[in-house]
GROMACS .gro file of C-alpha atoms in nm:
model
  367
    1MET     CA    1   3.122   4.994  -0.863
    2PHE     CA    2   3.356   4.754  -0.684
    3LEU     CA    3   3.357   4.530  -0.993
    4ASN     CA    4   3.420   4.838  -1.208
    5TRP     CA    5   3.733   4.918  -1.006
    6LYS     CA    6   3.851   4.556  -1.014
    7LEU     CA    7   3.762   4.442  -1.365
    8ILE     CA    8   3.768   4.760  -1.572
    9ALA     CA    9   3.987   5.034  -1.420
   10PRO     CA   10   4.340   4.879  -1.430
   11THR     CA   11   4.310   4.716  -1.774
   12LEU     CA   12   4.141   5.021  -1.928
   13ARG     CA   13   4.412   5.248  -1.785
   14ILE     CA   14   4.689   5.031  -1.939
   15LEU     CA   15   4.525   4.986  -2.281
   16THR     CA   16   4.423   5.351  -2.328
   17GLU     CA   17   4.783   5.456  -2.260
   18LYS     CA   18   4.905   5.190  -2.503
   19HIS     CA   19   4.667   5.317  -2.775
   20ASN     CA   20   4.722   5.685  -2.676
   21SER     CA   21   4.344   5.729  -2.648
   22ALA     CA   22   4.187   6.036  -2.486
   23THR     CA   23   3.824   5.923  -2.529
   24LEU     CA   24   3.631   5.596  -2.530
   25SER     CA   25   3.555   5.641  -2.899
   26SER     CA   26   3.923   5.674  -2.992
   27PHE     CA   27   3.998   5.368  -2.774
   28PHE     CA   28   3.739   5.160  -2.961
   29GLU     CA   29   3.880   5.275  -3.294
   30ALA     CA   30   4.236   5.184  -3.200
   31HIS     CA   31   4.153   4.859  -3.018
   32PHE     CA   32   3.936   4.721  -3.299
   33LYS     CA   33   4.169   4.858  -3.570
   34ASP     CA   34   3.893   5.050  -3.745
   35THR     CA   35   4.041   5.261  -4.024
   36SER     CA   36   3.705   5.381  -4.160
   37GLY     CA   37   3.626   5.609  -3.866
   38LEU     CA   38   3.273   5.465  -3.848
   39LEU     CA   39   3.312   5.304  -3.504
   40ARG     CA   40   3.449   5.628  -3.363
   41ILE     CA   41   3.168   5.840  -3.510
   42VAL     CA   42   2.883   5.607  -3.403
   43SER     CA   43   3.013   5.568  -3.046
   44ALA     CA   44   3.069   5.945  -3.020
   45LEU     CA   45   2.714   6.017  -3.144
   46PHE     CA   46   2.552   5.782  -2.891
   47CYS     CA   47   2.771   5.932  -2.620
   48LEU     CA   48   2.664   6.288  -2.706
   49LEU     CA   49   2.296   6.189  -2.736
   50PHE     CA   50   2.266   6.043  -2.388
   51PHE     CA   51   2.498   6.299  -2.229
   52THR     CA   52   2.258   6.571  -2.346
   53PHE     CA   53   1.984   6.413  -2.132
   54TYR     CA   54   2.223   6.374  -1.839
   55ILE     CA   55   2.350   6.734  -1.847
   56ALA     CA   56   1.995   6.864  -1.897
   57ALA     CA   57   1.877   6.663  -1.592
   58ASN     CA   58   2.132   6.845  -1.376
   59PHE     CA   59   2.024   7.183  -1.513
   60VAL     CA   60   1.663   7.086  -1.428
   61ALA     CA   61   1.783   7.005  -1.074
   62LEU     CA   62   1.952   7.346  -1.048
   63GLY     CA   63   1.636   7.520  -1.175
   64HIS     CA   64   1.424   7.350  -0.907
   65LEU     CA   65   1.689   7.424  -0.643
   66PHE     CA   66   1.690   7.800  -0.707
   67GLU     CA   67   1.311   7.799  -0.741
   68ALA     CA   68   1.264   7.624  -0.405
   69ILE     CA   69   1.526   7.823  -0.211
   70PHE     CA   70   1.498   8.176  -0.345
   71GLY     CA   71   1.158   8.173  -0.515
   72ILE     CA   72   1.318   8.290  -0.838
   73GLY     CA   73   1.197   8.165  -1.175
   74TYR     CA   74   1.298   7.824  -1.305
   75THR     CA   75   1.447   7.977  -1.622
   76THR     CA   76   1.663   8.218  -1.421
   77GLY     CA   77   1.776   7.924  -1.207
   78ILE     CA   78   1.904   7.719  -1.498
   79LEU     CA   79   2.077   8.027  -1.645
   80ILE     CA   80   2.260   8.084  -1.314
   81GLY     CA   81   2.356   7.716  -1.316
   82SER     CA   82   2.508   7.755  -1.662
   83LEU     CA   83   2.786   7.973  -1.512
   84VAL     CA   84   2.965   7.642  -1.441
   85ILE     CA   85   3.096   7.654  -1.799
   86PHE     CA   86   3.340   7.933  -1.712
   87TYR     CA   87   3.558   7.733  -1.476
   88ILE     CA   88   3.553   7.442  -1.725
   89LEU     CA   89   3.682   7.679  -1.996
   90LEU     CA   90   3.944   7.831  -1.767
   91GLY     CA   91   4.076   7.522  -1.593
   92GLY     CA   92   3.998   7.216  -1.805
   93TYR     CA   93   4.046   6.870  -1.657
   94LEU     CA   94   4.270   6.983  -1.370
   95SER     CA   95   4.003   7.221  -1.238
   96ILE     CA   96   3.741   6.945  -1.265
   97ALA     CA   97   3.961   6.707  -1.064
   98TRP     CA   98   4.023   6.954  -0.780
   99VAL     CA   99   3.663   7.076  -0.775
  100ASP     CA  100   3.552   6.710  -0.762
  101PHE     CA  101   3.763   6.661  -0.452
  102PHE     CA  102   3.644   6.967  -0.260
  103GLN     CA  103   3.280   6.939  -0.364
  104GLY     CA  104   3.280   6.566  -0.289
  105SER     CA  105   3.418   6.625   0.061
  106PHE     CA  106   3.163   6.902   0.124
  107LEU     CA  107   2.874   6.690  -0.006
  108LEU     CA  108   2.983   6.397   0.214
  109PHE     CA  109   2.969   6.610   0.528
  110MET     CA  110   2.634   6.774   0.448
  111ILE     CA  111   2.452   6.458   0.342
  112ILE     CA  112   2.543   6.303   0.680
  113LEU     CA  113   2.457   6.616   0.881
  114VAL     CA  114   2.103   6.677   0.750
  115PRO     CA  115   1.950   6.330   0.818
  116LEU     CA  116   2.129   6.320   1.155
  117ILE     CA  117   1.973   6.651   1.269
  118GLY     CA  118   1.642   6.545   1.111
  119PHE     CA  119   1.652   6.215   1.305
  120LEU     CA  120   1.695   6.403   1.634
  121HIS     CA  121   1.420   6.648   1.531
  122ILE     CA  122   1.157   6.376   1.474
  123GLY     CA  123   1.241   6.203   1.802
  124GLY     CA  124   1.411   5.885   1.685
  125SER     CA  125   1.337   5.566   1.496
  126GLN     CA  126   0.996   5.503   1.657
  127SER     CA  127   0.859   5.809   1.476
  128ILE     CA  128   0.970   5.663   1.144
  129VAL     CA  129   0.808   5.327   1.224
  130SER     CA  130   0.479   5.492   1.329
  131ALA     CA  131   0.468   5.721   1.026
  132ALA     CA  132   0.547   5.431   0.792
  133GLN     CA  133   0.265   5.222   0.938
  134THR     CA  134   0.021   5.513   0.906
  135SER     CA  135   0.123   5.573   0.543
  136ASN     CA  136   0.133   5.198   0.465
  137ILE     CA  137   0.504   5.208   0.376
  138SER     CA  138   0.702   4.887   0.424
  139LEU     CA  139   1.032   4.921   0.610
  140ASP     CA  140   1.137   4.559   0.547
  141PHE     CA  141   1.486   4.529   0.403
  142ILE     CA  142   1.376   4.226   0.199
  143PRO     CA  143   1.013   4.244   0.075
  144HIS     CA  144   0.779   3.954   0.152
  145SER     CA  145   0.633   3.962  -0.198
  146MET     CA  146   0.847   3.774  -0.453
  147SER     CA  147   0.724   3.994  -0.737
  148HIS     CA  148   0.827   4.308  -0.543
  149LEU     CA  149   1.167   4.154  -0.464
  150PHE     CA  150   1.212   4.061  -0.831
  151ASN     CA  151   1.135   4.418  -0.940
  152ILE     CA  152   1.385   4.560  -0.689
  153VAL     CA  153   1.658   4.322  -0.808
  154LEU     CA  154   1.590   4.423  -1.170
  155LEU     CA  155   1.608   4.791  -1.077
  156ALA     CA  156   1.934   4.732  -0.887
  157PHE     CA  157   2.084   4.563  -1.194
  158GLY     CA  158   1.946   4.842  -1.412
  159TRP     CA  159   2.158   5.093  -1.219
  160GLY     CA  160   2.449   4.866  -1.121
  161LEU     CA  161   2.535   4.724  -1.462
  162GLY     CA  162   2.532   5.076  -1.604
  163TYR     CA  163   2.857   5.157  -1.423
  164PHE     CA  164   3.057   4.961  -1.678
  165GLY     CA  165   2.960   5.199  -1.960
  166GLN     CA  166   2.966   5.551  -1.814
  167PRO     CA  167   3.225   5.758  -2.007
  168HIS     CA  168   3.251   6.027  -1.735
  169ILE     CA  169   3.344   5.753  -1.484
  170LEU     CA  170   3.568   5.554  -1.719
  171THR     CA  171   3.767   5.862  -1.819
  172LYS     CA  172   3.853   5.911  -1.450
  173PHE     CA  173   4.013   5.565  -1.459
  174MET     CA  174   4.198   5.652  -1.779
  175VAL     CA  175   4.374   5.955  -1.627
  176ILE     CA  176   4.490   5.803  -1.297
  177GLN     CA  177   4.860   5.886  -1.287
  178GLU     CA  178   4.997   5.540  -1.206
  179VAL     CA  179   4.834   5.196  -1.235
  180ASP     CA  180   4.981   5.118  -0.892
  181ASP     CA  181   4.757   5.392  -0.745
  182MET     CA  182   4.442   5.196  -0.838
  183ALA     CA  183   4.405   5.020  -0.501
  184LYS     CA  184   4.433   5.347  -0.309
  185ALA     CA  185   4.186   5.522  -0.541
  186GLN     CA  186   3.948   5.225  -0.515
  187ARG     CA  187   3.944   5.235  -0.134
  188GLY     CA  188   3.876   5.609  -0.130
  189GLY     CA  189   3.607   5.588  -0.397
  190LEU     CA  190   3.418   5.295  -0.245
  191VAL     CA  191   3.426   5.434   0.110
  192TRP     CA  192   3.293   5.771  -0.015
  193GLN     CA  193   3.021   5.605  -0.221
  194THR     CA  194   2.909   5.368   0.056
  195ILE     CA  195   2.877   5.652   0.308
  196THR     CA  196   2.699   5.896   0.075
  197LEU     CA  197   2.449   5.643  -0.061
  198SER     CA  198   2.375   5.515   0.291
  199ALA     CA  199   2.322   5.873   0.407
  200ALA     CA  200   2.090   5.935   0.110
  201ILE     CA  201   1.880   5.635   0.219
  202CYS     CA  202   1.866   5.785   0.568
  203VAL     CA  203   1.734   6.113   0.418
  204GLY     CA  204   1.444   5.914   0.273
  205LEU     CA  205   1.375   5.723   0.596
  206VAL     CA  206   1.378   6.039   0.810
  207GLY     CA  207   1.158   6.207   0.549
  208ILE     CA  208   0.881   5.949   0.606
  209ALA     CA  209   0.828   6.084   0.958
  210PHE     CA  210   0.937   6.442   0.886
  211PHE     CA  211   0.665   6.495   0.623
  212ALA     CA  212   0.407   6.259   0.774
  213LYS     CA  213   0.152   6.534   0.842
  214GLY     CA  214   0.194   6.788   0.565
  215GLY     CA  215   0.315   6.559   0.289
  216LEU     CA  216   0.546   6.666   0.009
  217ALA     CA  217   0.430   6.778  -0.335
  218ASN     CA  218   0.757   6.681  -0.505
  219ASN     CA  219   0.958   6.399  -0.346
  220GLU     CA  220   1.273   6.514  -0.525
  221LEU     CA  221   1.279   6.827  -0.304
  222ILE     CA  222   1.296   6.627   0.022
  223PHE     CA  223   1.655   6.728   0.108
  224ILE     CA  224   1.593   7.094   0.021
  225ILE     CA  225   1.268   7.135   0.218
  226MET     CA  226   1.406   6.941   0.516
  227THR     CA  227   1.713   7.165   0.527
  228LYS     CA  228   1.508   7.485   0.499
  229THR     CA  229   1.286   7.369   0.788
  230LEU     CA  230   1.562   7.250   1.021
  231PHE     CA  231   1.817   7.531   0.987
  232ALA     CA  232   1.829   7.910   1.004
  233PRO     CA  233   1.839   8.071   0.657
  234PHE     CA  234   2.213   8.143   0.663
  235TRP     CA  235   2.311   7.785   0.755
  236ALA     CA  236   2.047   7.637   0.526
  237GLY     CA  237   2.199   7.832   0.237
  238ILE     CA  238   2.545   7.694   0.312
  239ILE     CA  239   2.415   7.336   0.346
  240LEU     CA  240   2.215   7.357   0.023
  241CYS     CA  241   2.537   7.445  -0.157
  242ALA     CA  242   2.588   7.065  -0.135
  243VAL     CA  243   2.302   7.016  -0.384
  244LEU     CA  244   2.451   7.288  -0.602
  245ALA     CA  245   2.793   7.123  -0.573
  246SER     CA  246   2.652   6.783  -0.669
  247ALA     CA  247   2.479   6.911  -0.983
  248ILE     CA  248   2.771   7.132  -1.091
  249ASN     CA  249   3.015   6.845  -1.028
  250VAL     CA  250   2.832   6.616  -1.270
  251ILE     CA  251   2.770   6.890  -1.528
  252GLY     CA  252   3.141   6.980  -1.530
  253ALA     CA  253   3.260   6.621  -1.577
  254GLN     CA  254   3.006   6.544  -1.849
  255VAL     CA  255   3.047   6.867  -2.042
  256LEU     CA  256   3.423   6.814  -2.043
  257VAL     CA  257   3.386   6.456  -2.173
  258SER     CA  258   3.137   6.573  -2.438
  259ALA     CA  259   3.366   6.857  -2.547
  260SER     CA  260   3.658   6.612  -2.571
  261ILE     CA  261   3.445   6.389  -2.793
  262LEU     CA  262   3.361   6.674  -3.031
  263ALA     CA  263   3.720   6.801  -3.040
  264GLU     CA  264   3.904   6.466  -3.048
  265ASP     CA  265   3.659   6.240  -3.228
  266PHE     CA  266   3.524   6.481  -3.488
  267TYR     CA  267   3.742   6.789  -3.533
  268LYS     CA  268   4.085   6.630  -3.475
  269ARG     CA  269   3.990   6.311  -3.660
  270PHE     CA  270   3.871   6.477  -3.980
  271ILE     CA  271   4.040   6.820  -3.993
  272LYS     CA  272   4.399   6.768  -4.097
  273GLU     CA  273   4.674   7.016  -4.009
  274LYS     CA  274   5.043   6.932  -4.057
  275ASN     CA  275   5.177   7.196  -3.817
  276SER     CA  276   5.146   7.034  -3.473
  277ALA     CA  277   5.140   7.366  -3.282
  278ILE     CA  278   4.858   7.505  -3.498
  279ARG     CA  279   4.675   7.172  -3.479
  280ARG     CA  280   4.694   7.168  -3.098
  281TYR     CA  281   4.576   7.531  -3.082
  282ARG     CA  282   4.279   7.462  -3.311
  283VAL     CA  283   4.178   7.148  -3.119
  284GLN     CA  284   4.185   7.350  -2.796
  285TRP     CA  285   3.959   7.615  -2.945
  286ALA     CA  286   3.732   7.346  -3.088
  287SER     CA  287   3.703   7.206  -2.735
  288HIS     CA  288   3.610   7.551  -2.594
  289VAL     CA  289   3.347   7.609  -2.862
  290SER     CA  290   3.213   7.258  -2.793
  291VAL     CA  291   3.171   7.337  -2.421
  292LEU     CA  292   2.960   7.643  -2.506
  293ALA     CA  293   2.755   7.459  -2.769
  294ILE     CA  294   2.681   7.158  -2.546
  295CYS     CA  295   2.578   7.376  -2.251
  296LEU     CA  296   2.353   7.586  -2.473
  297PHE     CA  297   2.184   7.280  -2.620
  298ALA     CA  298   2.137   7.123  -2.275
  299LEU     CA  299   1.994   7.451  -2.140
  300VAL     CA  300   1.733   7.464  -2.418
  301PHE     CA  301   1.645   7.100  -2.352
  302ALA     CA  302   1.620   7.163  -1.974
  303TYR     CA  303   1.392   7.461  -2.038
  304TYR     CA  304   1.135   7.238  -2.209
  305GLN     CA  305   1.180   6.948  -1.961
  306ARG     CA  306   1.102   7.134  -1.638
  307THR     CA  307   0.803   6.908  -1.558
  308GLU     CA  308   1.004   6.589  -1.613
  309SER     CA  309   1.127   6.384  -1.317
  310ILE     CA  310   1.501   6.437  -1.258
  311TYR     CA  311   1.523   6.071  -1.161
  312GLN     CA  312   1.368   5.955  -1.491
  313LEU     CA  313   1.593   6.181  -1.701
  314VAL     CA  314   1.906   6.057  -1.524
  315PHE     CA  315   1.794   5.694  -1.541
  316TYR     CA  316   1.727   5.725  -1.915
  317ALA     CA  317   2.072   5.872  -1.980
  318TRP     CA  318   2.244   5.627  -1.744
  319ALA     CA  319   2.078   5.327  -1.909
  320GLY     CA  320   2.156   5.461  -2.256
  321LEU     CA  321   2.528   5.500  -2.187
  322GLY     CA  322   2.543   5.170  -1.996
  323CYS     CA  323   2.371   4.973  -2.273
  324SER     CA  324   2.575   5.140  -2.549
  325PHE     CA  325   2.920   5.089  -2.402
  326GLY     CA  326   2.910   4.857  -2.098
  327PRO     CA  327   2.901   4.520  -2.277
  328LEU     CA  328   3.161   4.629  -2.534
  329ILE     CA  329   3.401   4.758  -2.266
  330ILE     CA  330   3.382   4.426  -2.078
  331LEU     CA  331   3.434   4.222  -2.395
  332ALA     CA  332   3.712   4.447  -2.526
  333LEU     CA  333   3.910   4.423  -2.202
  334HIS     CA  334   3.851   4.058  -2.109
  335THR     CA  335   3.798   3.859  -2.430
  336LYS     CA  336   3.975   3.820  -2.764
  337LEU     CA  337   3.694   4.000  -2.947
  338LYS     CA  338   3.857   4.200  -3.229
  339SER     CA  339   3.571   4.230  -3.476
  340ARG     CA  340   3.497   4.589  -3.579
  341ALA     CA  341   3.154   4.484  -3.710
  342ALA     CA  342   3.064   4.314  -3.381
  343ALA     CA  343   3.171   4.622  -3.183
  344LEU     CA  344   2.965   4.848  -3.407
  345ALA     CA  345   2.661   4.619  -3.386
  346GLY     CA  346   2.691   4.606  -3.007
  347ILE     CA  347   2.692   4.985  -2.967
  348ILE     CA  348   2.401   5.036  -3.209
  349ALA     CA  349   2.191   4.753  -3.062
  350GLY     CA  350   2.253   4.864  -2.702
  351GLY     CA  351   2.203   5.235  -2.764
  352ALA     CA  352   1.894   5.190  -2.980
  353THR     CA  353   1.735   4.951  -2.731
  354ALA     CA  354   1.787   5.190  -2.439
  355GLY     CA  355   1.676   5.490  -2.646
  356LEU     CA  356   1.348   5.333  -2.760
  357TRP     CA  357   1.273   5.123  -2.449
  358PRO     CA  358   1.056   5.380  -2.262
  359TYR     CA  359   0.812   5.389  -2.555
  360PHE     CA  360   0.719   5.024  -2.488
  361ASN     CA  361   0.618   5.097  -2.125
  362ALA     CA  362   0.807   4.785  -2.011
  363SER     CA  363   0.845   4.727  -1.637
  364ILE     CA  364   1.187   4.565  -1.689
  365PRO     CA  365   1.471   4.823  -1.718
  366SER     CA  366   1.642   4.836  -2.058
  367MET     CA  367   1.977   4.734  -1.907
   0.00000   0.00000   0.00000
């Protein structure tokens, strides 16, 4: 993420303003001087494909959240989660930006609080060490086995390299008001990310001792079950809003990017209207209809994916977007590559590889 801020954010911000690009697809089209529209369509299609998995994964998370907290049905849970579309329709990008800020601050506080209280509850680090030994879990920071270390490094690259190609992250760089604000935004972003990811690791470590006796049927519910056990129902409900905030945060950003793709890269690109006021009005309505359509499609997908691991769904989408756009973004910003055919081949090769990779049961991540 640090390299993303340093290598991608400033240059992408400057070039997208120069090309007047609102989406990655329109940026590729302008940067590689593609007059056929093919590069824009192909990149938009891959974007929508993998975003569907990503949005659906967050609806699955919401379904499990409501199921675990209130005992209501999974289907009802994902339908309640779909209410997020209303503030996207009402507020657009500005609402997403402010909601990001408040939800991010709330999530930061809660993800520190829960493992801290859990740590005190289990009686300290010795309980974690004892439980890990009993369960044969290694607590070594660097594994002794070279093959294990190699697998961890591959997995780290599988996630890390994906940052360069995530449209919902890259669009945040594109809309920063001034390029001079990059350093300030970078410091805030990296500090937030370092603290939250470190706290998430602590949730897992505390969980080793916390669930040593009873075990846990679904490891992805560790934060939820721990919170329900440690806190009175009222406070647990407030804390678990952090999980709700996290899922809604991502859904909002990704639905908005997907709707922009449909409105800007399909409707606006191919539906011609000379009157600028009417054109702007129609594009806005196309964006609203796109939000509803994307959410509906993701809801149907989430309904049939309830047994799937949230982690695997997110990883599949993350790898797909990273492989499709990451290499091309780096080359577009930092080399003299201007070939439309090469750009098109890169997106297709990366996206197809990531899309088909799970069917080969390979231990190496597609990235």
